[in-house]
PDB file of C-alpha atoms in Angstrom:
ATOM      1  CA  MET E   1      -8.859 -22.477   3.571  1.00  0.00           C
ATOM      2  CA  PRO E   2     -11.708 -22.422   1.026  1.00  0.00           C
ATOM      3  CA  THR E   3     -10.231 -23.317  -2.348  1.00  0.00           C
ATOM      4  CA  SER E   4     -11.344 -20.033  -3.957  1.00  0.00           C
ATOM      5  CA  ALA E   5     -10.183 -17.719  -1.166  1.00  0.00           C
ATOM      6  CA  THR E   6      -7.176 -15.503  -1.900  1.00  0.00           C
ATOM      7  CA  THR E   7      -5.266 -12.901   0.089  1.00  0.00           C
ATOM      8  CA  THR E   8      -7.617 -10.340  -1.465  1.00  0.00           C
ATOM      9  CA  SER E   9     -10.541 -12.355  -0.090  1.00  0.00           C
ATOM     10  CA  TYR E  10      -9.045 -12.125   3.372  1.00  0.00           C
ATOM     11  CA  ALA E  11      -8.280  -8.414   2.976  1.00  0.00           C
ATOM     12  CA  ILE E  12     -11.991  -7.834   2.320  1.00  0.00           C
ATOM     13  CA  LEU E  13     -12.893 -10.107   5.246  1.00  0.00           C
ATOM     14  CA  CYS E  14     -10.633  -7.972   7.459  1.00  0.00           C
ATOM     15  CA  LEU E  15     -12.691  -4.915   6.553  1.00  0.00           C
ATOM     16  CA  LEU E  16     -15.990  -6.756   7.013  1.00  0.00           C
ATOM     17  CA  ALA E  17     -14.831  -7.841  10.471  1.00  0.00           C
ATOM     18  CA  VAL E  18     -14.654  -4.158  11.412  1.00  0.00           C
ATOM     19  CA  ARG E  19     -18.187  -3.313  10.170  1.00  0.00           C
ATOM     20  CA  ASP E  20     -20.626  -3.873   7.315  1.00  0.00           C
ATOM     21  CA  TRP E  21     -19.953  -2.024   4.058  1.00  0.00           C
ATOM     22  CA  THR E  22     -21.416  -1.544   0.609  1.00  0.00           C
ATOM     23  CA  ALA E  23     -19.139  -2.473  -2.287  1.00  0.00           C
ATOM     24  CA  TYR E  24     -18.564   1.238  -2.939  1.00  0.00           C
ATOM     25  CA  GLU E  25     -17.542   1.799   0.692  1.00  0.00           C
ATOM     26  CA  LEU E  26     -15.246  -1.228   0.550  1.00  0.00           C
ATOM     27  CA  ALA E  27     -13.501   0.205  -2.509  1.00  0.00           C
ATOM     28  CA  GLN E  28     -13.042   3.529  -0.702  1.00  0.00           C
ATOM     29  CA  GLN E  29     -11.700   1.840   2.419  1.00  0.00           C
ATOM     30  CA  MET E  30      -9.343  -0.348   0.411  1.00  0.00           C
ATOM     31  CA  ASP E  31      -7.933   2.803  -1.162  1.00  0.00           C
ATOM     32  CA  ARG E  32      -7.628   4.532   2.218  1.00  0.00           C
ATOM     33  CA  SER E  33      -6.060   1.794   4.290  1.00  0.00           C
ATOM     34  CA  VAL E  34      -5.680  -1.769   3.050  1.00  0.00           C
ATOM     35  CA  GLY E  35      -4.591  -0.618  -0.399  1.00  0.00           C
ATOM     36  CA  SER E  36      -1.334   0.635   1.100  1.00  0.00           C
ATOM     37  CA  MET E  37      -0.511  -2.962   1.999  1.00  0.00           C
ATOM     38  CA  TRP E  38      -2.421  -4.911  -0.627  1.00  0.00           C
ATOM     39  CA  PRO E  39      -3.323  -2.687  -3.609  1.00  0.00           C
ATOM     40  CA  ARG E  40      -6.109  -3.921  -5.864  1.00  0.00           C
ATOM     41  CA  THR E  41      -8.200  -2.232  -8.534  1.00  0.00           C
ATOM     42  CA  ALA E  42     -11.720  -1.102  -7.680  1.00  0.00           C
ATOM     43  CA  SER E  43     -13.169  -3.640 -10.124  1.00  0.00           C
ATOM     44  CA  VAL E  44     -11.581  -6.484  -8.144  1.00  0.00           C
ATOM     45  CA  VAL E  45     -12.856  -5.054  -4.864  1.00  0.00           C
ATOM     46  CA  TYR E  46     -16.389  -4.833  -6.259  1.00  0.00           C
ATOM     47  CA  GLU E  47     -16.374  -8.500  -7.291  1.00  0.00           C
ATOM     48  CA  GLU E  48     -14.654 -10.044  -4.277  1.00  0.00           C
ATOM     49  CA  PRO E  49     -17.561  -9.681  -1.787  1.00  0.00           C
ATOM     50  CA  LYS E  50     -19.770 -11.708  -4.127  1.00  0.00           C
ATOM     51  CA  ARG E  51     -17.206 -14.512  -4.003  1.00  0.00           C
ATOM     52  CA  LEU E  52     -17.151 -14.355  -0.220  1.00  0.00           C
ATOM     53  CA  VAL E  53     -20.934 -14.703  -0.163  1.00  0.00           C
ATOM     54  CA  ALA E  54     -20.702 -17.756  -2.439  1.00  0.00           C
ATOM     55  CA  LEU E  55     -18.142 -19.259  -0.035  1.00  0.00           C
ATOM     56  CA  GLY E  56     -20.444 -18.688   2.934  1.00  0.00           C
ATOM     57  CA  LEU E  57     -18.002 -16.228   4.501  1.00  0.00           C
ATOM     58  CA  ALA E  58     -20.121 -13.115   3.986  1.00  0.00           C
ATOM     59  CA  THR E  59     -23.745 -12.041   3.709  1.00  0.00           C
ATOM     60  CA  ALA E  60     -25.335  -9.731   1.147  1.00  0.00           C
ATOM     61  CA  THR E  61     -28.280  -7.567   2.172  1.00  0.00           C
ATOM     62  CA  PRO E  62     -30.170  -5.377  -0.333  1.00  0.00           C
ATOM     63  CA  THR E  63     -30.062  -1.763   0.839  1.00  0.00           C
ATOM     64  CA  ALA E  64     -30.350   1.682  -0.685  1.00  0.00           C
ATOM     65  CA  THR E  65     -28.005   4.619  -0.951  1.00  0.00           C
ATOM     66  CA  GLY E  66     -30.400   7.507  -1.371  1.00  0.00           C
ATOM     67  CA  LYS E  67     -32.691   6.429  -4.184  1.00  0.00           C
ATOM     68  CA  ARG E  68     -30.157   4.023  -5.629  1.00  0.00           C
ATOM     69  CA  ALA E  69     -30.356   0.335  -4.782  1.00  0.00           C
ATOM     70  CA  SER E  70     -27.174  -1.156  -3.369  1.00  0.00           C
ATOM     71  CA  THR E  71     -25.948  -4.161  -1.419  1.00  0.00           C
ATOM     72  CA  THR E  72     -24.414  -4.142   2.043  1.00  0.00           C
ATOM     73  CA  TYR E  73     -22.007  -6.932   2.879  1.00  0.00           C
ATOM     74  CA  GLY E  74     -21.323  -8.380   6.324  1.00  0.00           C
ATOM     75  CA  ILE E  75     -19.166 -11.161   7.709  1.00  0.00           C
ATOM     76  CA  THR E  76     -20.684 -14.487   8.816  1.00  0.00           C
ATOM     77  CA  ALA E  77     -19.700 -16.507  11.870  1.00  0.00           C
ATOM     78  CA  GLU E  78     -17.903 -18.897   9.516  1.00  0.00           C
ATOM     79  CA  GLY E  79     -16.174 -15.911   7.940  1.00  0.00           C
ATOM     80  CA  ARG E  80     -14.913 -14.776  11.348  1.00  0.00           C
ATOM     81  CA  ARG E  81     -13.598 -18.269  12.115  1.00  0.00           C
ATOM     82  CA  GLU E  82     -11.866 -18.451   8.744  1.00  0.00           C
ATOM     83  CA  LEU E  83     -10.400 -14.972   9.152  1.00  0.00           C
ATOM     84  CA  ARG E  84      -9.040 -15.832  12.612  1.00  0.00           C
ATOM     85  CA  ARG E  85      -7.460 -19.013  11.224  1.00  0.00           C
ATOM     86  CA  TRP E  86      -5.826 -17.025   8.409  1.00  0.00           C
ATOM     87  CA  LEU E  87      -4.596 -14.268  10.741  1.00  0.00           C
ATOM     88  CA  GLU E  88      -2.855 -16.809  12.956  1.00  0.00           C
ATOM     89  CA  GLN E  89      -0.706 -18.097  10.080  1.00  0.00           C
ATOM     90  CA  PRO E  90       2.543 -16.265   9.152  1.00  0.00           C
ATOM     91  CA  GLY E  91       2.056 -14.046   6.113  1.00  0.00           C
ATOM     92  CA  GLY E  92       4.328 -13.599   3.130  1.00  0.00           C
ATOM     93  CA  GLY E  93       6.950 -10.848   2.955  1.00  0.00           C
ATOM     94  CA  PRO E  94       6.758  -7.628   0.966  1.00  0.00           C
ATOM     95  CA  VAL E  95       6.911  -7.711  -2.820  1.00  0.00           C
ATOM     96  CA  THR E  96       8.320  -4.567  -4.409  1.00  0.00           C
ATOM     97  CA  GLU E  97       6.673  -3.277  -7.574  1.00  0.00           C
ATOM     98  CA  PHE E  98       8.533  -0.068  -8.333  1.00  0.00           C
ATOM     99  CA  GLU E  99       8.636   1.063 -11.958  1.00  0.00           C
ATOM    100  CA  GLY E 100      10.714   4.133 -11.188  1.00  0.00           C
ATOM    101  CA  LEU E 101      13.445   2.066  -9.520  1.00  0.00           C
ATOM    102  CA  LEU E 102      13.430  -0.357 -12.462  1.00  0.00           C
ATOM    103  CA  LYS E 103      14.162   2.605 -14.748  1.00  0.00           C
ATOM    104  CA  VAL E 104      16.944   3.793 -12.432  1.00  0.00           C
ATOM    105  CA  ALA E 105      18.530   0.323 -12.419  1.00  0.00           C
ATOM    106  CA  PHE E 106      18.732   0.317 -16.229  1.00  0.00           C
ATOM    107  CA  ALA E 107      19.396   4.020 -16.782  1.00  0.00           C
ATOM    108  CA  ASP E 108      22.647   3.158 -18.575  1.00  0.00           C
ATOM    109  CA  HIS E 109      20.472   2.348 -21.609  1.00  0.00           C
ATOM    110  CA  GLY E 110      18.886   5.794 -21.439  1.00  0.00           C
ATOM    111  CA  SER E 111      20.252   9.229 -20.663  1.00  0.00           C
ATOM    112  CA  ILE E 112      21.435  11.282 -17.707  1.00  0.00           C
ATOM    113  CA  ASP E 113      18.438  13.568 -18.179  1.00  0.00           C
ATOM    114  CA  GLY E 114      16.116  10.564 -18.018  1.00  0.00           C
ATOM    115  CA  LEU E 115      17.813   9.311 -14.841  1.00  0.00           C
ATOM    116  CA  ARG E 116      17.498  12.692 -13.163  1.00  0.00           C
ATOM    117  CA  ALA E 117      13.847  12.903 -14.146  1.00  0.00           C
ATOM    118  CA  GLN E 118      13.230   9.501 -12.552  1.00  0.00           C
ATOM    119  CA  LEU E 119      14.957  10.505  -9.319  1.00  0.00           C
ATOM    120  CA  ARG E 120      13.031  13.776  -9.204  1.00  0.00           C
ATOM    121  CA  ALA E 121       9.726  11.933  -9.665  1.00  0.00           C
ATOM    122  CA  ILE E 122      10.631   9.428  -6.921  1.00  0.00           C
ATOM    123  CA  ARG E 123      11.536  12.271  -4.555  1.00  0.00           C
ATOM    124  CA  GLU E 124       8.191  13.961  -5.227  1.00  0.00           C
ATOM    125  CA  LEU E 125       6.403  10.669  -4.567  1.00  0.00           C
ATOM    126  CA  ALA E 126       8.259  10.149  -1.281  1.00  0.00           C
ATOM    127  CA  GLU E 127       7.535  13.715  -0.174  1.00  0.00           C
ATOM    128  CA  ALA E 128       3.840  13.297  -0.986  1.00  0.00           C
ATOM    129  CA  ASP E 129       3.722  10.012   0.955  1.00  0.00           C
ATOM    130  CA  ILE E 130       5.361  11.635   3.967  1.00  0.00           C
ATOM    131  CA  ALA E 131       2.912  14.550   3.860  1.00  0.00           C
ATOM    132  CA  ASP E 132      -0.029  12.136   3.659  1.00  0.00           C
ATOM    133  CA  THR E 133       1.340  10.082   6.551  1.00  0.00           C
ATOM    134  CA  GLU E 134       1.804  13.206   8.684  1.00  0.00           C
ATOM    135  CA  ARG E 135      -1.776  14.210   7.925  1.00  0.00           C
ATOM    136  CA  ARG E 136      -3.017  10.761   8.947  1.00  0.00           C
ATOM    137  CA  PHE E 137      -0.925  10.795  12.124  1.00  0.00           C
ATOM    138  CA  GLY E 138      -2.353  14.205  12.994  1.00  0.00           C
ATOM    139  CA  GLU E 139      -5.871  12.861  12.505  1.00  0.00           C
ATOM    140  CA  TYR E 140      -5.155   9.830  14.676  1.00  0.00           C
ATOM    141  CA  ALA E 141      -3.650  11.979  17.436  1.00  0.00           C
ATOM    142  CA  GLU E 142      -6.508  14.478  17.367  1.00  0.00           C
ATOM    143  CA  THR E 143      -9.576  12.292  16.905  1.00  0.00           C
ATOM    144  CA  GLY E 144      -8.436   8.674  16.996  1.00  0.00           C
ATOM    145  CA  GLY E 145      -9.484   8.313  13.352  1.00  0.00           C
ATOM    146  CA  PRO E 146     -12.644   6.562  12.167  1.00  0.00           C
ATOM    147  CA  PHE E 147     -11.938   3.490  14.320  1.00  0.00           C
ATOM    148  CA  PRO E 148     -10.288   4.698  17.552  1.00  0.00           C
ATOM    149  CA  GLU E 149     -10.832   1.316  19.206  1.00  0.00           C
ATOM    150  CA  ARG E 150      -8.469  -0.177  16.598  1.00  0.00           C
ATOM    151  CA  LEU E 151      -5.779   2.502  17.031  1.00  0.00           C
ATOM    152  CA  PRO E 152      -3.188   0.274  18.789  1.00  0.00           C
ATOM    153  CA  VAL E 153      -2.876  -2.076  15.801  1.00  0.00           C
ATOM    154  CA  ILE E 154      -3.396   0.696  13.229  1.00  0.00           C
ATOM    155  CA  ALA E 155      -0.380   2.459  14.781  1.00  0.00           C
ATOM    156  CA  LEU E 156       1.820  -0.586  14.097  1.00  0.00           C
ATOM    157  CA  ALA E 157       1.056  -0.556  10.369  1.00  0.00           C
ATOM    158  CA  ALA E 158       1.077   3.253  10.100  1.00  0.00           C
ATOM    159  CA  GLU E 159       4.560   3.451  11.607  1.00  0.00           C
ATOM    160  CA  GLN E 160       5.843   1.042   8.964  1.00  0.00           C
ATOM    161  CA  PHE E 161       4.456   3.324   6.232  1.00  0.00           C
ATOM    162  CA  ARG E 162       6.102   6.355   7.830  1.00  0.00           C
ATOM    163  CA  LEU E 163       9.511   4.698   8.130  1.00  0.00           C
ATOM    164  CA  ARG E 164       9.298   3.300   4.585  1.00  0.00           C
ATOM    165  CA  SER E 165       8.487   6.712   3.111  1.00  0.00           C
ATOM    166  CA  GLU E 166      11.278   8.373   5.069  1.00  0.00           C
ATOM    167  CA  ALA E 167      13.734   5.683   3.945  1.00  0.00           C
ATOM    168  CA  LEU E 168      12.718   6.223   0.310  1.00  0.00           C
ATOM    169  CA  LEU E 169      13.284   9.965   0.655  1.00  0.00           C
ATOM    170  CA  ARG E 170      16.705   9.430   2.246  1.00  0.00           C
ATOM    171  CA  TRP E 171      17.665   7.048  -0.562  1.00  0.00           C
ATOM    172  CA  VAL E 172      16.605   9.355  -3.382  1.00  0.00           C
ATOM    173  CA  GLU E 173      18.365  12.335  -1.785  1.00  0.00           C
ATOM    174  CA  TRP E 174      21.506  10.179  -1.571  1.00  0.00           C
ATOM    175  CA  ALA E 175      21.112   9.081  -5.211  1.00  0.00           C
ATOM    176  CA  GLU E 176      20.581  12.655  -6.434  1.00  0.00           C
ATOM    177  CA  ASP E 177      23.691  13.775  -4.566  1.00  0.00           C
ATOM    178  CA  ALA E 178      25.720  10.798  -5.827  1.00  0.00           C
ATOM    179  CA  THR E 179      24.829  11.538  -9.469  1.00  0.00           C
ATOM    180  CA  ARG E 180      25.026  15.342  -9.311  1.00  0.00           C
ATOM    181  CA  ASP E 181      28.360  15.553 -11.151  1.00  0.00           C
ATOM    182  CA  TRP E 182      27.662  12.791 -13.657  1.00  0.00           C
ATOM    183  CA  THR E 183      27.791  13.873 -17.286  1.00  0.00           C
ATOM    184  CA  GLY E 184      26.322  10.586 -18.499  1.00  0.00           C
ATOM    185  CA  VAL E 185      25.029   7.260 -17.214  1.00  0.00           C
ATOM    186  CA  THR E 186      28.021   4.975 -17.880  1.00  0.00           C
ATOM    187  CA  ILE E 187      31.603   4.866 -16.611  1.00  0.00           C
ATOM    188  CA  ASP E 188      32.771   5.840 -20.100  1.00  0.00           C
ATOM    189  CA  ASP E 189      30.934   9.147 -19.989  1.00  0.00           C
ATOM    190  CA  GLY E 190      31.394  10.304 -16.441  1.00  0.00           C
ATOM    191  CA  ALA E 191      29.372   8.086 -14.109  1.00  0.00           C
ATOM    192  CA  SER E 192      31.157   6.692 -11.048  1.00  0.00           C
ATOM    193  CA  VAL E 193      30.292   4.333  -8.228  1.00  0.00           C
ATOM    194  CA  PRO E 194      29.428   6.397  -5.113  1.00  0.00           C
ATOM    195  CA  PRO E 195      32.167   5.939  -2.479  1.00  0.00           C
ATOM    196  CA  ASP E 196      29.583   4.815   0.120  1.00  0.00           C
ATOM    197  CA  ALA E 197      27.807   2.320  -2.155  1.00  0.00           C
ATOM    198  CA  PHE E 198      27.816  -1.423  -1.404  1.00  0.00           C
ATOM    199  CA  GLY E 199      28.468  -0.735   2.276  1.00  0.00           C
ATOM    200  CA  ARG E 200      31.786   0.992   1.567  1.00  0.00           C
ATOM    201  CA  SER E 201      32.753   4.031   3.609  1.00  0.00           C
TER     202      SER E 201
END
């Protein structure tokens, strides 16, 4: 692995293996697809292709978008070899970054109203994710999406997103039901351990 290559480098290489993109298009595509698995800010996405060019893994070709000058990036033969090598190695597991759940876990230092607001916001997020996934699935079923030749592997990742969103919705509905009769967020003021928590029935 080139010493400066990161997982973000390889995420960009994955996109460049599909087709050539401008930095703007890469940022859009990261937001649409890869960002669900490996979220990065647009500023990082704009800089990463330049690093790949310096590593000899990508090319940069001056182009124009309308009257505005731009750069289109492509993958080199070395980039394809490096990407294949990386893809054949086991990847790391998921890392959860979930501010709302952090606030739920320490709600006993807040208020019952704050806890309920967090759960409501999480439910709205899960519902929005499910609606977006259903829209994507409808697009895939109807048109095959923008890359129908890649649909078999896209379906594997998309199904994980669907199941994850549905699991989050089931959890938050359970949590809202479990806390419905709470008058506060500690045992002293009305909170109780749900009877089916910790695997108990």
